Coordinates of C-alpha atoms in Angstrom, one line a residue:
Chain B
X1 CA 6.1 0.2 -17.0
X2 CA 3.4 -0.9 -14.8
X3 CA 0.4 0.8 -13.9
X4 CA -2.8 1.0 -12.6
X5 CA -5.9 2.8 -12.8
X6 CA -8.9 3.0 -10.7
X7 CA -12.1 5.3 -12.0
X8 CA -12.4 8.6 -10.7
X9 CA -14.0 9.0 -7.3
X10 CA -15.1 9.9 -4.7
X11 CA -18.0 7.3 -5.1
X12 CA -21.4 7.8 -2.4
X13 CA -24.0 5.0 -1.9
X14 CA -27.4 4.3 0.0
X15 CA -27.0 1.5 1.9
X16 CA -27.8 -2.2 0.4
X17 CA -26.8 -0.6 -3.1
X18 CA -25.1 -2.5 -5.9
X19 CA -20.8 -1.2 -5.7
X20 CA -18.9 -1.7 -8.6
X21 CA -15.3 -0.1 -8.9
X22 CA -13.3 0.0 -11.8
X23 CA -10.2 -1.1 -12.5
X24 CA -7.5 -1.1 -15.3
X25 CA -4.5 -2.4 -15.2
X26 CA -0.9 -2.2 -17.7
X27 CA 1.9 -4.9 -16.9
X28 CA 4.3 -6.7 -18.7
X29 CA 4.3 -10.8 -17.7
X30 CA 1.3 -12.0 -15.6
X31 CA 1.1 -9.9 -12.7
X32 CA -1.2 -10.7 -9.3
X33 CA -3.8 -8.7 -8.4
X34 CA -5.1 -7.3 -5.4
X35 CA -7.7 -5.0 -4.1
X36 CA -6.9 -3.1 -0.4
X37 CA -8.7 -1.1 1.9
X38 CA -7.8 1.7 4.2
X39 CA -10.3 3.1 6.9
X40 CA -9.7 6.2 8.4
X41 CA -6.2 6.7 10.5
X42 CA -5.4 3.4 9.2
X43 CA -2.8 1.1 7.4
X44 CA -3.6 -1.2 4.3
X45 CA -5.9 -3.8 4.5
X46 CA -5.5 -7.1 1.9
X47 CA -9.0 -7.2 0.9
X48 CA -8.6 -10.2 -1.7
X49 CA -6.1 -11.0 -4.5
X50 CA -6.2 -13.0 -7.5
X51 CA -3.3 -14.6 -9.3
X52 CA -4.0 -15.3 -12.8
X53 CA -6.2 -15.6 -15.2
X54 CA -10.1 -15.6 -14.8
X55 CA -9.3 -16.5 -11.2
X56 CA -12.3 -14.5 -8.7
X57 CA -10.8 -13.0 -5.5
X58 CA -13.5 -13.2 -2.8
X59 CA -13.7 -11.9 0.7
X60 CA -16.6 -10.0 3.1
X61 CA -19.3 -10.1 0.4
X62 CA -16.5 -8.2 -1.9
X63 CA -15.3 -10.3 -5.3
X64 CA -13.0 -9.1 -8.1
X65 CA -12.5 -11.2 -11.5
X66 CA -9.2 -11.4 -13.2
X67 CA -10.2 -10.7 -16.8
X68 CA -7.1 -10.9 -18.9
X69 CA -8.7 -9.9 -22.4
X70 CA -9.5 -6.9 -21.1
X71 CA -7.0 -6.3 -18.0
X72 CA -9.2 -5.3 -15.5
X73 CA -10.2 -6.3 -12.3
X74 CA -13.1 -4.7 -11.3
X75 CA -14.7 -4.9 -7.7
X76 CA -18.0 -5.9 -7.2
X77 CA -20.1 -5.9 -4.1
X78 CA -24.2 -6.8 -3.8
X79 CA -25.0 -4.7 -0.9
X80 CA -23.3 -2.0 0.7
X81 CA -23.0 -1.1 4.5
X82 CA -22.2 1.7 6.7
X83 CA -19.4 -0.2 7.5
X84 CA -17.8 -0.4 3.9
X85 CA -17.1 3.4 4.3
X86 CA -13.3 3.6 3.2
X87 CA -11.0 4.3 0.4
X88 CA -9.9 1.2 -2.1
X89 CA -6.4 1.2 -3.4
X90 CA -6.4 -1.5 -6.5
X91 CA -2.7 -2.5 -6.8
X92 CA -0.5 -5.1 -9.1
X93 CA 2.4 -6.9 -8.2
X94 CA 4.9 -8.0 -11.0
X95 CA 5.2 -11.8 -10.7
X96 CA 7.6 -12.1 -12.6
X97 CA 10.0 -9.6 -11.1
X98 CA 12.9 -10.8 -8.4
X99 CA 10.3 -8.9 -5.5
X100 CA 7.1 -8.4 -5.2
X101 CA 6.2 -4.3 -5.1
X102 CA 3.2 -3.3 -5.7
X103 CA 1.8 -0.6 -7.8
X104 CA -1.6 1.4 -6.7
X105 CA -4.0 3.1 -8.4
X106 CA -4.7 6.3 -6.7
X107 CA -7.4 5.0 -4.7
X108 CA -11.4 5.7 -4.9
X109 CA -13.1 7.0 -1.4
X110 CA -16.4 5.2 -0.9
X111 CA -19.2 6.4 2.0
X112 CA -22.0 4.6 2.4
X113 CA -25.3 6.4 4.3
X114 CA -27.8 4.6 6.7
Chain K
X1 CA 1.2 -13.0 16.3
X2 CA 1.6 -9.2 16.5
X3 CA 1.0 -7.4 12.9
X4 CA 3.5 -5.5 11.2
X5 CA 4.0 -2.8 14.1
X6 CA 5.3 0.9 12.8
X7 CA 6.2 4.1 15.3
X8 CA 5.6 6.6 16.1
X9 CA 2.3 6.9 14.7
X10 CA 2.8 10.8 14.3
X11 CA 5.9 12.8 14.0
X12 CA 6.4 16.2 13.7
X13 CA 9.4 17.6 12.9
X14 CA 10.5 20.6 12.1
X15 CA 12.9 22.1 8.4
X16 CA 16.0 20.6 8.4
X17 CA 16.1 18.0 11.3
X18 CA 16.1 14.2 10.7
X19 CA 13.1 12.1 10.8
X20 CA 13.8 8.1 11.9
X21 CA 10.6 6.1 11.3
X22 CA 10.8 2.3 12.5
X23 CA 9.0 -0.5 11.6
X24 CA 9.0 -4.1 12.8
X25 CA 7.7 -6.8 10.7
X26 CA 5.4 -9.7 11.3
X27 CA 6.9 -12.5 13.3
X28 CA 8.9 -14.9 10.6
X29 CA 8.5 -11.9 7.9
X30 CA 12.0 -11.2 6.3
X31 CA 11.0 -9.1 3.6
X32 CA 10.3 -5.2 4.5
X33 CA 8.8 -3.0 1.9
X34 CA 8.4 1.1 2.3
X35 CA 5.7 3.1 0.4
X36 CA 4.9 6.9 0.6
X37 CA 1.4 8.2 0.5
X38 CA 1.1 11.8 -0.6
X39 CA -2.6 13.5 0.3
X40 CA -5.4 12.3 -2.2
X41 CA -2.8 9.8 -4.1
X42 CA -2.4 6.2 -4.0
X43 CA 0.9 4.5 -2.6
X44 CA 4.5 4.7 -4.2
X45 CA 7.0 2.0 -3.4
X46 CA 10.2 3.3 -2.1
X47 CA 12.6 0.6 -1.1
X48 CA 12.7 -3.2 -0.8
X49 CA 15.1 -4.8 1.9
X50 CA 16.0 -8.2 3.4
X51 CA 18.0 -9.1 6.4
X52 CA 20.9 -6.8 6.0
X53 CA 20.3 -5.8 2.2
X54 CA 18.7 -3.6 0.1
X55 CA 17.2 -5.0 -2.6
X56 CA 15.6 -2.4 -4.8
X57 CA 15.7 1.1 -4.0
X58 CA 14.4 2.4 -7.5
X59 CA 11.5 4.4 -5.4
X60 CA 14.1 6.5 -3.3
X61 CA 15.0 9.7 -3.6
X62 CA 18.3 10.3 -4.4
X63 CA 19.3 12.6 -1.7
X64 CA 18.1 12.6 2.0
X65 CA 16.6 9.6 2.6
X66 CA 18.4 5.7 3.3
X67 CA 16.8 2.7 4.6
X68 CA 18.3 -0.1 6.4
X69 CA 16.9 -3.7 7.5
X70 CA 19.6 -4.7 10.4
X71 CA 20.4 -8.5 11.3
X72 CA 18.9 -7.4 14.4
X73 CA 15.6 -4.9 15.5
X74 CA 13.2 -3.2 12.9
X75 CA 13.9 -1.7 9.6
X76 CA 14.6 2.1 9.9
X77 CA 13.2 4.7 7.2
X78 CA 15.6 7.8 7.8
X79 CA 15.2 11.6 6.2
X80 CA 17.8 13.4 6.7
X81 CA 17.1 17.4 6.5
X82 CA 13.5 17.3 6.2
X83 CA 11.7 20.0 4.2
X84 CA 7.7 20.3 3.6
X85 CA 7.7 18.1 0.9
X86 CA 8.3 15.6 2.9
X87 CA 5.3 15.4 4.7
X88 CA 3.4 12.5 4.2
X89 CA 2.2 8.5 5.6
X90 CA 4.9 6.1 5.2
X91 CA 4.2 3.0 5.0
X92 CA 5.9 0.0 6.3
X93 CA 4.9 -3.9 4.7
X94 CA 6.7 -7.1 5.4
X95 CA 5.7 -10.5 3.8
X96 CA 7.3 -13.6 3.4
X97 CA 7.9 -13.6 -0.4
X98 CA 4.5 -14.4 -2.2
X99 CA 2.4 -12.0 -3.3
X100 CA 0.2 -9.6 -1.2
X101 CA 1.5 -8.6 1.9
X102 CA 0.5 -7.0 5.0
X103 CA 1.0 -3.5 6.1
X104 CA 1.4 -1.6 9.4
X105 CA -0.6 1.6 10.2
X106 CA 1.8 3.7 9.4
X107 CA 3.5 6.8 10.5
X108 CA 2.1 10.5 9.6
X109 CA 4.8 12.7 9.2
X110 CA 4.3 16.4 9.4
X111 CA 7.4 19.0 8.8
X112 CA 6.6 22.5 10.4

C-alpha cells in the first residue's frame, strides 16, 4: 500500500536558517505530491504540489522537487521566519486510483525563534 | 467564495451519546473527503462521498460511525455511541476531482 514518511521531528530554527524536511514516499503508479501546513487551531493548508516526475512545487519561498529515482520529495526553504512556525504534513495522492485520498506522513512541528 | 466551512468547531460530548459533525464544501465542490487526526499523528482518510454516494469508505470503522453527502445541505460525519477513543479533529475536504484539495478547519471533538 501507500505510504509516507516524514523524518522525525520536532525540528527548531534561528530565524533566516536554511529548512530542509524530509520526505519518503511508497506508491504504486505515479502518485502527486503535496506538502501542507497546519498553524495552530487550524485546518490544512495546500502549501504546493507537484505532479510527476522532477516537476518543483513552489510557493512562499518554500519549494519541493519530485525526485522519482529516489521517491522523495523533500522541502526546502532559504530562510526561515517567525512566521513559518507550524507543523508540515507531507502527503501522496494515488493518481491512478478512481479518487483522489491522500495519505500523510505523520507530520514534523517546526518553530522558528526571533 | 466561502472555504470549505465545518461546525461546530468544538464538541463535547459525553460516553455513549451521538456526535453529528457537518461540513459544507466550497461553492461548485462535489467531492467531500473526511480524515481523522489522532494527537501527535498525521491524517487518516475515512470516507469519500459525492452527491448522494459514498464512494470509498475503506477508512471507516465498521461500527458507529456513517457518513452521508445529501442532494441537498452539507455532508454529515455521524458517531453513534461515542466512547474516548473517539476523541479527535475531523477533518472535512471538498475538491473538484484533481488532485490536492482544500480543507476546512475542522471540528475538535472531545468525549467526557
Amino acid at each position: 500500500g501507500n505510504s509516507v514518511t516524514q523524518m522525525e521531528g520536532p525540528v527548531t530554527l534561528s530565524e533566516e536558517a536554511f529548512l530542509t524536511i524530509n520526505c519518503t514516499y511508497t506508491a504504486t503508479g505515479y502518485p502527486s505530491l503535496f506538502w501542507y501546513v497546519q498553524y495552530p487551531g487550524e485546518g490544512l493548508q495546500l502549501l504546493l504540489k507537484a505532479t510527476k516526475a522532477d516537476d518543483k512545487g513552489s510557493n512562499k519561498g518554500f519549494e519541493a522537487t519530485y525526485r522519482k529515482e529516489t521517491t522523495s520529495f523533500h522541502l526546502e526553504k532559504g530562510s526561515v521566519q517567525v512566521s513559518d512556525s507550524a507543523v508540515y504534513f507531507c502527503a501522496l495522492s494515488d493518481a491512478t486510483g478512481a479518487n483522489s485520498k491522500l495519505t500523510f506522513g505523520k507530520g514534523i512541528t517546526l518553530s522558528v525563534r526571533p | 467564495n466561502a472555504g470549505v466551512m465545518q461546525n461546530p468547531r468544538h464538541l463535547v460530548r459525553r460516553r455513549g451519546q451521538e456526535a453529528r459533525l457537518r461540513c459544507s464544501p466550497m461553492k461548485g465542490h462535489s467531492h467531500v473527503y473526511w480524515y481523522r487526526q489522532l494527537p501527535e499523528e498525521g491524517l487518516k482518510f475515512m470516507v469519500y462521498l459525492q452527491k448522494e454516494n459514498i464512494i470509498d469508505e475503506s477508512g471507516m470503522p465498521k461500527e458507529r460511525f456513517s457518513a452521508e453527502f445529501p442532494k441537498e445541505g452539507p455532508s454529515i460525519l455521524r458517531i453513534q455511541q461515542v466512547v474516548r477513543g473517539d476523541s479527535a479533529a475531523y477533518f472535512c475536504a471538498s475538491s473538484q476531482g484533481a488532485p490536492g484539495y482544500t480543507f476546512g478547519s475542522g471540528t475538535r471533538l472531545t468525549v467526557v
